[in-house]
C-alpha positions as MATLAB code, in Angstrom:
seq = 'XXXXXXXXXXXXXXXXXXXXXXXXXXXXXXXXXXXXXXXXXXXXXXXXXXXXXXXXXXXXXXXXXXXXXXXXXXXXXXXXXXXXXXXXXXXXXXXXXXXXXXXXXXXXXXXXXXXXXXXXXXXXXXXXXXXXXXXXXXXXXXXXXXXXXXXXXXXXXXXXXXXXXXXXXXXXXXXXXXXXXXXXXXXXXXXXXXXXXXXXXXXXXXXXXXXXXXXXXXXXXXXXXXXXXXXXXXXXXXXXXXXXXXXXXXXXXXXXXXXXXXXXXXXXXXXXXXXXXXXXXXXXXXXXXXXXXXXXXXXXXXXXXXXXXXXXXXXXXXXXXXXXXXXXXXXXXXXXXXXXXXXXXXXXXXXXXXXXXXXXXXXXXXXXXXXXXXXXXXXXXXXXXXXXXXXXXXXXXXXXXXXXXXXXXXXXXXXXXXXXXXXXXXXXXXXXXXXXXXXXXXXXXXXXXXXXXXXXXXXXXXXXXXXXXXXXXXXXXXXXXXXXXXXXXXXXXXXXXXXXXXXXXXXXXXXXXXXXXXXXXXXXXXXXXXXXXXXXXXXXXXXXXXXXXXXXXXXXXXXXXXXXXXXXXXXXXXXXXXXXXXXXXXX';
ca = [
      24.013   26.927  -37.932;
      23.931   25.541  -34.468;
      21.217   25.120  -32.253;
      21.478   23.311  -28.940;
      18.739   21.773  -26.372;
      19.912   20.238  -23.573;
      17.539   18.222  -20.905;
      17.427   17.673  -17.320;
      15.058   15.506  -15.662;
      12.544   18.095  -14.185;
      12.392   20.503  -17.132;
      13.122   21.088  -20.703;
      15.666   23.701  -21.023;
      15.884   25.134  -24.821;
      19.139   26.978  -25.414;
      20.076   28.575  -28.778;
      23.657   29.287  -29.168;
      25.071   32.109  -31.562;
      25.095   30.874  -34.940;
      27.349   32.172  -37.399;
      26.643   32.749  -41.260;
      26.598   29.920  -43.372;
      29.143   31.890  -45.594;
      31.323   32.485  -42.603;
      31.570   29.475  -40.569;
      34.829   29.482  -38.394;
      34.153   26.568  -36.485;
      33.775   24.427  -39.510;
      37.018   25.809  -41.031;
      40.237   24.476  -40.339;
      42.208   26.387  -37.797;
      45.737   27.672  -38.527;
      46.075   29.613  -35.319;
      49.185   28.997  -33.371;
      49.125   27.695  -29.662;
      48.662   30.728  -27.355;
      50.590   28.923  -24.532;
      50.438   26.119  -22.186;
      48.917   25.468  -18.804;
      50.899   26.488  -15.856;
      49.917   23.791  -13.664;
      50.808   20.368  -14.670;
      47.848   17.756  -13.912;
      48.267   14.125  -12.792;
      49.151   11.957  -15.302;
      46.327    9.474  -14.219;
      43.232    9.444  -12.612;
      44.697    7.330   -9.789;
      46.950    9.985   -8.616;
      44.159   12.570   -8.033;
      42.524   10.178   -5.667;
      45.249    8.321   -3.910;
      44.727    7.678   -0.410;
      47.048    8.738    2.344;
      47.458    7.352    5.627;
      46.438   10.690    7.665;
      43.610   12.397    6.192;
      44.673   15.658    7.783;
      47.693   16.361    5.205;
      45.565   14.695    2.214;
      45.654   16.691   -0.511;
      43.491   15.993   -3.487;
      43.279   17.460   -7.168;
      39.657   17.287   -8.702;
      39.178   17.480  -12.333;
      36.216   16.491  -15.049;
      36.659   12.723  -16.116;
      38.055   12.715  -19.769;
      38.500    9.906  -21.525;
      41.534    9.902  -23.794;
      42.261   13.582  -23.126;
      43.545   15.529  -20.235;
      41.307   18.456  -19.071;
      42.931   22.140  -18.372;
      41.056   25.256  -17.762;
      40.628   27.741  -20.638;
      41.245   25.102  -23.317;
      39.760   25.876  -26.743;
      36.406   24.362  -27.126;
      35.688   21.210  -29.134;
      37.998   19.048  -30.886;
      38.843   19.458  -34.649;
      39.497   16.275  -36.533;
      40.805   17.797  -39.557;
      44.013   19.533  -37.367;
      46.815   17.230  -35.867;
      47.455   19.647  -33.270;
      44.349   22.007  -33.410;
      46.409   24.739  -31.839;
      46.675   22.758  -28.583;
      49.247   21.213  -26.393;
      50.163   17.649  -26.956;
      49.038   16.597  -23.425;
      45.478   17.812  -24.361;
      45.316   16.010  -27.658;
      43.029   12.795  -27.691;
      45.137    9.626  -27.280;
      42.019    7.106  -26.811;
      42.496    4.034  -29.057;
      40.502    0.864  -28.843;
      39.740   -2.082  -31.066;
      36.229   -0.958  -32.605;
      33.866   -3.523  -33.915;
      32.238   -1.407  -37.044;
      29.095   -2.500  -38.731;
      27.779   -0.466  -41.880;
      24.222   -1.420  -43.063;
      23.503   -0.371  -46.518;
      19.640   -0.910  -47.417;
      17.145   -0.281  -49.854;
      13.654   -1.290  -50.768;
      15.051   -4.095  -52.901;
      18.378   -5.178  -51.020;
      20.593   -4.708  -48.031;
      24.172   -5.090  -47.557;
      25.891   -5.362  -43.949;
      29.550   -4.636  -43.945;
      31.788   -5.857  -40.958;
      34.953   -3.345  -40.745;
      37.562   -2.416  -37.934;
      39.992    0.250  -37.460;
      42.178   -0.414  -40.165;
      39.544   -1.235  -43.076;
      37.352    1.614  -42.324;
      39.721    4.356  -44.047;
      39.526    2.123  -47.070;
      35.534    1.679  -47.341;
      35.037    5.298  -46.675;
      37.368    5.902  -49.466;
      35.091    4.560  -52.036;
      31.913    6.206  -53.099;
      28.540    5.446  -51.587;
      26.884    3.274  -54.129;
      23.595    4.935  -55.900;
      21.619    2.221  -54.635;
      21.579    2.502  -51.408;
      18.983    4.724  -50.151;
      20.022    4.692  -46.275;
      23.008    3.944  -44.328;
      23.895    3.206  -40.872;
      27.119    3.095  -39.545;
      27.479    1.512  -35.989;
      30.639    1.643  -34.186;
      31.392   -0.551  -30.859;
      34.075    1.065  -28.869;
      35.436    4.929  -28.748;
      38.956    5.206  -30.629;
      40.129    8.317  -31.886;
      41.440    7.056  -35.121;
      37.824    6.104  -35.980;
      36.117    9.313  -34.613;
      38.530   11.015  -36.717;
      37.735    9.374  -39.669;
      34.233    9.730  -39.518;
      33.993   12.820  -38.287;
      36.247   14.173  -41.326;
      33.765   11.991  -43.567;
      30.837   13.425  -42.443;
      31.800   17.049  -41.408;
      30.729   16.731  -37.633;
      30.981   19.618  -35.513;
      33.767   20.077  -32.983;
      31.821   20.355  -29.917;
      29.553   17.344  -30.872;
      32.911   15.324  -31.057;
      34.279   16.444  -27.749;
      31.152   15.596  -26.115;
      31.074   12.140  -27.631;
      34.466   11.599  -25.978;
      33.499   13.246  -22.656;
      30.846   10.001  -21.649;
      29.210   11.639  -18.860;
      27.322   14.318  -20.648;
      23.468   15.031  -20.209;
      20.855   13.802  -22.318;
      20.550   16.351  -24.970;
      20.127   17.016  -28.647;
      22.439   19.639  -30.769;
      20.854   20.656  -34.095;
      23.900   21.871  -36.555;
      23.659   22.906  -40.397;
      23.570   19.408  -42.010;
      23.600   16.965  -39.028;
      22.012   16.468  -35.469;
      23.964   15.036  -32.417;
      21.879   13.218  -30.084;
      23.363   11.649  -26.652;
      21.748    9.473  -24.036;
      22.509    6.788  -21.463;
      22.226    3.050  -22.071;
      21.240    1.295  -18.847;
      20.812   -2.506  -18.877;
      20.839   -5.322  -16.630;
      24.223   -7.423  -16.252;
      25.637  -10.307  -14.535;
      28.546   -9.875  -12.296;
      31.495  -12.303  -13.275;
      32.922  -14.389  -11.044;
      35.209  -17.526  -11.136;
      32.470  -19.729  -10.693;
      30.590  -18.573  -13.928;
      32.756  -20.961  -15.942;
      31.236  -23.842  -14.592;
      27.876  -22.943  -14.873;
      27.029  -25.793  -17.212;
      28.278  -28.403  -14.920;
      25.857  -31.248  -13.222;
      24.102  -30.575  -10.121;
      26.520  -32.497   -8.119;
      29.287  -30.242   -9.389;
      27.431  -27.265   -8.773;
      26.832  -28.488   -4.982;
      30.154  -29.029   -4.473;
      31.107  -25.348   -5.991;
      28.551  -24.078   -3.408;
      30.076  -25.972   -0.310;
      33.580  -24.704   -1.580;
      32.445  -21.287   -1.943;
      30.828  -21.313    1.413;
      34.171  -22.371    3.044;
      36.345  -20.127    1.325;
      33.871  -17.353    2.063;
      34.538  -17.896    5.856;
      38.368  -18.501    5.266;
      38.423  -15.124    3.472;
      36.445  -13.419    6.450;
      38.720  -14.704    9.040;
      41.662  -13.549    6.887;
      40.369  -10.267    6.314;
      39.502   -9.709    9.983;
      43.037  -10.629   10.860;
      44.365   -8.602    8.202;
      42.424   -5.546    8.995;
      43.604   -6.005   12.782;
      47.211   -6.149   11.646;
      46.922   -2.946    9.213;
      44.797   -1.070   12.128;
      47.853   -1.745   14.548;
      50.493   -0.380   11.637;
      48.300    2.710   11.625;
      47.151    1.859    8.090;
      43.938    2.387    6.632;
      42.386   -1.059    5.836;
      41.709   -2.070    2.411;
      38.217   -2.361    0.954;
      36.557   -5.837    1.077;
      36.149   -7.226   -2.502;
      32.894   -7.663   -3.707;
      31.597  -11.075   -4.545;
      31.779  -10.464   -8.454;
      35.735   -9.764   -7.792;
      35.544   -6.157   -8.998;
      38.159   -4.344  -10.082;
      39.838   -1.168   -8.682;
      36.927    1.436   -8.695;
      39.646    4.212   -9.648;
      39.066    2.598  -13.203;
      35.508    2.948  -13.195;
      34.784   -0.713  -14.831;
      34.181   -4.062  -13.772;
      34.426   -7.228  -15.276;
      30.824   -8.467  -16.215;
      28.648  -10.507  -18.715;
      26.837   -7.977  -20.874;
      23.501   -9.805  -20.185;
      22.128  -11.520  -17.218;
      22.988  -15.041  -18.579;
      26.337  -16.571  -17.707;
      26.866  -17.765  -21.155;
      27.126  -14.118  -22.405;
      30.354  -12.666  -23.429;
      32.420  -11.088  -20.640;
      33.815   -7.585  -21.022;
      34.509   -4.314  -19.221;
      31.280   -2.204  -18.110;
      30.965    0.391  -15.612;
      28.292    0.084  -13.083;
      25.774    2.467  -11.757;
      27.658    3.538   -8.585;
      30.540    3.958  -10.501;
      29.221    6.154  -13.128;
      27.556    8.220  -10.595;
      29.738    7.642   -7.462;
      32.714   10.266   -7.909;
      36.111    9.828   -6.892;
      35.027    8.275   -3.233;
      36.032    4.559   -3.717;
      35.127    3.484   -0.195;
      31.319    4.618   -0.736;
      31.303    3.034   -4.138;
      32.467   -0.332   -2.871;
      30.301    0.151    0.130;
      27.358    1.009   -2.307;
      28.106   -1.997   -4.421;
      28.752   -4.341   -1.494;
      25.286   -3.943   -0.073;
      23.062   -3.332   -3.398;
      19.773   -5.366   -3.347;
      20.962   -6.959   -6.590;
      24.451   -8.073   -5.698;
      23.056  -10.761   -3.489;
      21.818  -12.523   -6.818;
      25.193  -11.477   -8.601;
      23.058   -8.938  -10.742;
      24.159   -5.480  -11.602;
      23.069   -2.266  -13.740;
      25.609   -1.086  -16.230;
      25.326    2.504  -17.908;
      27.211    3.787  -20.787;
      26.804    6.699  -23.075;
      25.507    6.468  -26.556;
      26.242    9.156  -29.240;
      24.258    9.228  -32.148;
      24.474   11.349  -35.396;
      21.705   11.889  -37.971;
      22.849   13.682  -41.106;
      21.078   15.472  -43.990;
      22.068   12.711  -46.425;
      19.868    9.902  -45.022;
      22.945    8.603  -42.765;
      23.059    7.523  -39.234;
      26.047    7.119  -37.132;
      26.031    5.536  -33.649;
      28.787    5.313  -31.149;
      28.542    2.456  -28.197;
      30.879    2.091  -25.559;
      30.632   -1.738  -25.458;
      26.749   -2.730  -25.707;
      26.296   -2.313  -29.658;
      25.482   -6.007  -30.126;
      22.269   -5.570  -27.805;
      21.144   -2.708  -30.045;
      22.236   -3.753  -33.523;
      20.822   -7.362  -33.443;
      17.246   -6.612  -33.251;
      17.431   -3.655  -35.756;
      19.452   -5.624  -38.462;
      17.013   -8.409  -38.083;
      14.237   -6.037  -38.799;
      15.932   -4.280  -41.794;
      16.458   -7.795  -43.330;
      13.040   -8.711  -43.310;
      11.568   -6.453  -46.663;
       8.128   -6.242  -45.190;
       8.823   -4.230  -42.101;
       8.072   -0.919  -41.222;
      11.698    0.011  -40.535;
      12.927   -1.084  -44.266;
      10.342    0.206  -46.246;
      10.525    3.993  -44.885;
      13.875    4.157  -45.981;
      14.184    6.955  -43.229;
      17.385    7.289  -41.375;
      15.128    9.181  -38.677;
      13.206    5.758  -38.201;
      16.843    3.989  -37.400;
      17.197    6.861  -34.641;
      14.084    5.938  -33.479;
      14.565    2.488  -33.441;
      17.983    2.993  -31.412;
      16.357    4.998  -28.905;
      13.501    2.486  -28.781;
      15.816   -0.368  -28.092;
      17.542    1.453  -25.431;
      14.539    2.227  -23.508;
      13.517   -1.380  -23.845;
      16.748   -2.576  -22.223;
      15.927   -0.770  -19.139;
      12.807   -2.533  -18.405;
      14.405   -5.798  -17.068;
      16.270   -3.369  -14.786;
      13.024   -2.057  -13.241;
      11.575   -5.649  -13.285;
      14.974   -6.395  -11.032;
      14.210   -3.800   -8.746;
      10.472   -4.732   -8.328;
      11.733   -8.200   -7.278;
      14.225   -6.896   -4.764;
      11.776   -4.650   -3.067;
       9.258   -7.359   -2.826;
      11.425   -9.510   -1.082;
      12.778   -6.526    1.104;
       8.937   -5.841    1.680;
       8.217   -9.512    2.940;
      11.016   -9.328    5.371;
       9.987   -5.840    6.846;
       6.300   -7.109    7.091;
       7.166  -10.476    9.042;
      10.343   -9.396   10.876;
      11.276   -5.886   10.699;
      14.822   -5.037   11.725;
      16.815   -1.626   11.609;
      19.432   -3.241    9.523;
      16.835   -3.096    6.598;
      16.986    0.390    6.671;
      20.391    0.307    4.899;
      19.388   -2.030    2.071;
      16.378    0.285    1.366;
      18.643    3.232    1.640;
      20.840    1.859   -0.759;
      18.018    0.700   -3.077;
      16.192    4.041   -3.243;
      19.562    5.557   -4.246;
      19.987    3.370   -6.996;
      16.628    3.814   -8.305;
      17.133    7.556   -8.158;
      20.268    7.513  -10.147;
      18.440    5.272  -12.341;
      15.440    7.300  -12.927;
      17.906   10.181  -13.393;
      19.042    9.010  -16.539;
      15.547    7.455  -17.867;
      13.539   10.959  -17.223;
      15.379   13.173  -19.482;
      14.705   10.903  -22.494;
      11.108   11.973  -22.422;
      12.198   15.495  -23.111;
      14.594   14.393  -25.719;
      12.020   12.289  -27.598;
       9.721   15.406  -27.369;
      12.465   17.629  -28.683;
      12.746   15.302  -31.745;
       8.790   15.352  -32.713;
       8.821   18.834  -31.924;
      11.635   19.529  -34.507;
      10.521   21.840  -37.475;
      13.261   22.480  -40.401;
      11.753   25.571  -41.244;
      14.438   28.863  -42.139;
      15.287   30.612  -39.188;
      17.563   34.138  -38.994;
      20.824   33.584  -37.593;
      23.036   36.477  -36.100;
      26.508   37.426  -38.067;
      29.652   37.957  -36.635;
      29.002   41.871  -36.102;
      25.674   41.413  -34.652;
      23.353   42.256  -37.723;
      20.830   39.797  -38.946;
      22.436   37.250  -40.932;
      21.123   35.143  -44.087;
      18.297   32.965  -43.345;
      19.154   29.114  -43.413;
      17.741   25.880  -42.651;
      18.527   22.671  -40.935;
      18.806   19.774  -43.376;
      17.702   17.298  -41.212;
      14.397   15.926  -41.241;
      12.289   14.142  -38.508;
       9.799   12.176  -40.619;
       5.864   12.213  -39.748;
       6.123    8.246  -39.194;
       9.154    8.631  -36.974;
       7.210   11.408  -34.656;
       4.049    9.065  -34.520;
       6.778    6.126  -33.327;
       8.573    8.140  -30.920;
       5.123    8.688  -29.064;
       5.570    4.783  -28.165;
       8.843    5.295  -26.913;
       7.994    8.243  -24.784;
       5.175    6.173  -23.065;
       7.741    3.270  -22.255;
       9.740    6.185  -20.482;
       6.875    7.645  -18.645;
       5.710    3.847  -17.476;
       9.168    3.048  -16.207;
       9.467    6.452  -14.376;
       6.202    6.162  -12.651;
       7.071    2.559  -11.709;
      10.082    3.824  -10.131;
       8.275    6.389   -8.175;
       5.965    3.910   -6.904;
       8.723    1.908   -5.586;
      10.366    4.598   -4.074;
       7.466    5.743   -2.011;
       6.939    1.947   -1.095;
      10.418    2.203    0.264;
       9.834    5.076    2.198;
       6.915    3.706    3.645;
       8.650    0.511    4.676;
      11.506    2.823    6.280;
       8.693    4.389    8.316;
       7.030    1.230    9.238;
      10.554   -0.048   10.599;
      11.053    2.850   12.852;
       7.018    2.847   13.828;
       7.340   -0.780   14.796;
      10.544   -0.371   16.832;
       9.075    2.599   18.499;
       5.683    0.804   19.569;
       7.671   -2.101   20.641;
       9.803    0.100   22.870;
       6.786    1.931   24.202;
       5.263   -1.572   24.738;
       8.636   -2.590   26.881;
       8.228    0.568   28.627;
       4.715   -0.045   29.434;
       5.510   -3.732   31.119;
       8.209   -1.932   32.893;
       6.156    0.647   34.224;
       3.317   -2.012   35.448;
       6.188   -3.820   37.322;
       7.546   -0.702   38.939;
       3.975    0.081   40.153;
       3.603   -3.269   41.711;
       6.821   -3.414   43.229;
       6.880   -0.274   44.660;
       4.903   -0.531   47.789;
       6.546   -3.946   48.261;
       9.958   -2.433   48.192;
       8.991    0.028   50.509;
       7.457   -2.363   53.021;
      10.409   -4.783   52.837;
      12.854   -1.983   53.473;
      10.569   -0.707   56.619;
      10.527   -4.612   58.017;
      14.125   -4.782   57.296;
      15.444   -2.322   59.523;
      17.525   -3.393   62.352;
      15.210   -2.244   65.503;
      16.188   -3.176   68.914;
      12.495   -3.915   69.643;
      10.060   -4.450   66.724;
       6.840   -5.801   68.210;
       5.093   -6.222   64.951;
       8.087   -8.455   63.915;
       8.810  -10.248   67.274;
       5.103  -10.985   67.940;
       3.913  -12.558   64.594;
       4.839  -14.609   61.850;
       5.927  -13.757   58.235;
       2.210  -13.899   57.283;
       2.011  -10.712   58.920;
       3.913   -8.689   56.215;
       1.829  -10.152   53.340;
      -1.465   -8.905   55.465;
      -0.119   -5.475   55.220;
       1.765   -5.494   51.981;
      -1.380   -7.082   49.802;
      -3.857   -4.078   50.450;
      -1.424   -1.156   50.570;
       0.251   -2.597   47.235;
      -3.264   -3.035   45.711;
      -4.415    0.456   47.103;
      -1.106    1.904   45.679;
      -1.474   -0.078   42.019;
      -5.146    1.345   41.802;
      -4.178    4.722   42.432;
      -1.418    4.983   40.175;
      -3.386    3.280   37.322;
      -6.409    4.994   37.940;
      -6.371    6.770   34.452;
      -5.409    3.669   32.477;
      -8.541    1.693   34.554;
     -10.800    4.649   33.599;
      -9.964    4.693   30.088;
     -10.319    1.232   30.071;
     -13.968    1.174   31.329;
     -15.063    3.972   29.081;
     -13.822    2.120   26.205;
     -15.356   -1.029   27.062;
     -18.729    0.529   27.884;
     -18.691    2.412   24.454;
     -18.111   -1.261   22.527;
     -21.069   -2.408   24.317;
     -23.266    0.346   23.518;
     -22.183    0.013   19.633;
     -22.734   -3.769   19.786;
     -26.345   -3.292   21.503;
     -27.254   -0.637   18.916;
     -26.285   -3.173   16.056;
     -28.009   -6.151   17.810;
     -31.164   -3.888   17.891;
     -30.727   -2.777   14.373;
     -30.878   -6.322   13.503;
     -33.690   -7.207   15.059;
     -35.695   -4.464   13.600;
     -34.863   -5.223    9.971;
     -35.735   -8.959   10.602;
     -39.115   -7.733   12.068;
     -39.811   -5.744    8.915;
     -38.895   -8.370    6.619;
     -41.194  -10.576    8.573;
     -44.396   -7.976    8.562;
     -43.566   -7.705    4.370;
     -43.645  -11.479    4.392;
];
């Protein structure tokens, strides 16, 4: 039985996929079908080949294909990945070849005891070979890293659906929940604030004097790099070659791999790993745009950034949770294991796997709150700059900031619909159509969302709504600041034109008289018989008369405005005198 639900930011779209009867489930059975053929066109062996820049854009040809981690893409492939088969009727080039050293934690707990097992890729198979102890009421398996050998072991261990496994390996899915016969697959993004790694981070614990030397050296090296880049770009232009993109302050990697070197938290003392930024997650194959947006980000000046990764969660019918993180499992595991280690906590006493799911989603949403605060600080600084000295250059920073907030919100808003789906889920029997189109047998999902879980998921939903509303408010403020910048520049230009017009009106008659008296007449009695004072006797009255005539509308409006203000002032004074006399009579 398969019931799939996909979510978008604006609305909830419920979609129920065709479900096969429980006695004929072809998707869960091993497939012995032979390969039907291989793709005609051979795809690039690496993403870098498909987005490589040519010298002349007119002759540049690109190959666009979906991003798949550990698996080449080809049209018409068999949907899903079957972990029970080595080939699965596919060509070797389309088989998963993803490997990574994973950090695996298995948390077994009951009311009386709790055990945390630390495993890796090699020891996981031996652990899963042992039967589950009878005292274990709930089990949570958390995997940090995506590796095909681990995914295959856990997929066979819990009979995970092949479509869910394919979605888990495709790290750019929409937030959704897929309901299967004995497990539920949930996928959502994890967004958190990180510190971009630079070579000076290792000296963060040094003395103040050393820090000042490093800052001066960094400033000097920055100037030197600027001039060297300028000379290099000119040399490349002379060679008719495109200039290389300028490195970002954090010395990020080539955007074709989609990852940068950064600290897992805003602290410089946190560990360094490979993370994917918000721009690289949504930027697409355009490398120059990604570098430009990262370089002009409002958080880049503080050496901060926002990382995005996909989190996959499986909730099974036997009270077990499987979670897969790309690199940030430690941020989620630490607070949850701390709560489970205390017998008095609700999470421990509930013995409910759905509460573990709620705790994971709640921690993911909580990690997004510092990102919102960082954006509030950045837009506050921009607002002060715009109010004190509006400049047209601020519009670029505001556009980049609103673009990042839009991308950030696009990943937060669908979580509200995911939480609503979990709260509304009912494990009631439903009729599933058979292969022949006739009504099949009644079957029901063994996954149950507890009543307590539904209650606490409401708190997660409130946090998501608050973050979304805060982002909407900041976007409106950014739009208002952009309007203020253009209005201020428009008003300044109007004032300049007004002053230029007044000067033109004043000197227009003088220019005419100057040209008239400067003509080369053989006999000019007015000039020859008088001194230069004669010119001003004529110029001053004419200039005054012409200026008054040209400025008649402006003068009329000024007089009317002045008389209106005087009338309002007299009326207010009269009311004040009347009130004082009335008080004196009453007194």
